[in-house]
Amino acid sequence: MKQKNVLISHISSFDGEQKDIFGYSGILISKNWVLTHGSLISGLIQNNGEIANLFANLKVNEFFKIPQKLCDLLKFRIFWEKSSNKEIEENESIVVLAWKCSILKETFDNLFTSWKFNKLLDKRNDSMLPVFLIIGLKVQFYENSISSAREALNCFIEKDLVYPVRGFIAEIESTPFGNPIFINSIARGVISNIVGDENCIILSDANSVPGCEGGPVYIINDGERQICGMVIAPLSWCRGEWVDYTFIANLKACFSRGVPQLQFCQLLKNRRCLDDINLRSENCKLADMLDKCVVPVQCGSSWGTGILIDLKSGTILTCSHVVREAPVSDIKVMLNRDENKNKKKHASPTRAKLVYRTPDNKPYDVAVLRVNPEEVDPSLRSIYIQGTSVSRGEIVATAGFPFFSSSLPTISKGNVSRSLPCMLQTTCCVQSGTSGGPIVCWSTGEMLGMIVCNAISSNNLELYPRLNMAIPASILKIPIEQYLQTNDAKVLEALASQDAVVHQTWDLHLMIPRSKM
């Protein structure tokens, strides 16, 4: 059968009194079995010591059979929409198996040590982030159900799962807030990045909220939906900043290591590379192009993104505020790429020379760097700067290095929400570290602008990742081309605007929200 999204609902009680109704999402993988995320029982762990102790002692990479005596405490209601008439079907269910994924655990323990997930939910237990649950519908014969569950999971992963590819359209199907009114809601974005141990975590700019945990994530390949993941964290914070990317478990990667009870493990390992190649098409050419012209830039305690604008001379464009600590601190650029494009080589960064930067907090917030061309990886390429005006509503992509300075750039898709002669505004997801990254035309890859900042409230508490500002490429093109032709840094002084209207625009007319520079 074709997998589908379901709503999993539970009425919690404490000391015999009903406390709350909560719901999460899940994937119906066969007629009788649902695969979901450990978030489902986070609230129960808070209120029941026996359940908390059971899950605290889960061993990694071992399918754990829930003791029958606890099954009554892990009963849920499953709801899904009948495809024929949109009516809701309902069934009783119990949690039968639990599994803690080792590569997810290692990734959250090592890569995301300082991160917080779902801090708005007091009952959230981050120890459940690497845990998956298998739920049975109308399970009558408990002992015989275990083999049936494994068989269903076997079939689902072997036949249905694909490996995600950066740049592909991503679609999340879920039940926001666990409310049946929202069942089967979809949100679309792109596969923004794939990170972690064995690429076990997918980041997507497709929007999700609490209750979406456990929901299936698809890639759209030539008009066909193919399932690749499961939502595991819709909300996260890094260094106090709200991160507007959805965390998704790469199911094929998660189930491909250390699960001796399942027959398909070795098969998945052998087929992973083949699937990756088969899914590469026009959809991921933009990601490949951005990988070749976007690099991380670090200067003292600050880091951001750089754009390779001339390979021959080693000229890189970034934001002035990214290199504010120069020349006291060295400017370092990572120019090495691994041939398989999955991760960067473990190599030392290259020192860059500061050619020019505009004064602090003044438009246009531009810096020009140079590196030794001989140190640039030969696979890198210069970006093409488009010098014409940009239309409101145009579909665009951004690329940069928010939070992951050692990974390939994170991509976001959006549109130009406003186009002014001195400023572009987009709806792409822009986080700290993306400053200096390009805005490119989604269909051609031509550079339309350079990201400077997003909006933040005047009290510095609310940051708006999807309201961001950029310098139009038409402002950058002529001074940059003149510099490349003459090698005279003085021509770059044209990038520091003296126009009062430009200053007022970039000050956001002194109203809130203001920009985060």
PDB file of C-alpha atoms in Angstrom, residues 13 18-19 40 69 74 79 105 119 121 123 125 128 134-135 222 256 259 272 285 301 306 314 317 356 383 445:
ATOM      1  CA  SER A  13      -4.121  11.720  32.673  1.00  0.00           C
ATOM      2  CA  GLN A  18      -7.707  13.949  32.467  1.00  0.00           C
ATOM      3  CA  LYS A  19      -5.032  16.549  31.903  1.00  0.00           C
ATOM      4  CA  LEU A  40       4.976  11.195  20.763  1.00  0.00           C
ATOM      5  CA  LYS A  69       2.279  -4.756  31.052  1.00  0.00           C
ATOM      6  CA  LEU A  74       0.907   3.496  25.556  1.00  0.00           C
ATOM      7  CA  PHE A  79      -6.805   9.060  12.520  1.00  0.00           C
ATOM      8  CA  LYS A 105      22.219  10.155  18.811  1.00  0.00           C
ATOM      9  CA  LYS A 119      11.928  25.336  24.057  1.00  0.00           C
ATOM     10  CA  LEU A 121       7.163  23.183  25.030  1.00  0.00           C
ATOM     11  CA  LYS A 123       7.431  18.893  28.447  1.00  0.00           C
ATOM     12  CA  ASN A 125      12.445  15.682  26.269  1.00  0.00           C
ATOM     13  CA  MET A 128      13.813  11.245  22.501  1.00  0.00           C
ATOM     14  CA  ILE A 134       6.345   1.407  15.679  1.00  0.00           C
ATOM     15  CA  ILE A 135       2.644   1.422  16.522  1.00  0.00           C
ATOM     16  CA  ASP A 222       9.772  14.811 -12.037  1.00  0.00           C
ATOM     17  CA  SER A 256      21.035   1.555   7.062  1.00  0.00           C
ATOM     18  CA  VAL A 259      20.105  -2.868  12.784  1.00  0.00           C
ATOM     19  CA  ARG A 272      22.379   4.316  -1.437  1.00  0.00           C
ATOM     20  CA  LYS A 285      21.948  21.679 -10.892  1.00  0.00           C
ATOM     21  CA  SER A 301      34.636  35.846  16.191  1.00  0.00           C
ATOM     22  CA  GLY A 306      31.628  34.784   0.457  1.00  0.00           C
ATOM     23  CA  GLY A 314      40.872  34.961  -6.579  1.00  0.00           C
ATOM     24  CA  LEU A 317      32.696  39.375  -2.356  1.00  0.00           C
ATOM     25  CA  TYR A 356      38.193  47.207   0.436  1.00  0.00           C
ATOM     26  CA  ILE A 383      29.322  33.447 -10.359  1.00  0.00           C
ATOM     27  CA  GLY A 445      21.475  30.704 -11.258  1.00  0.00           C
TER      28      GLY A 445
END
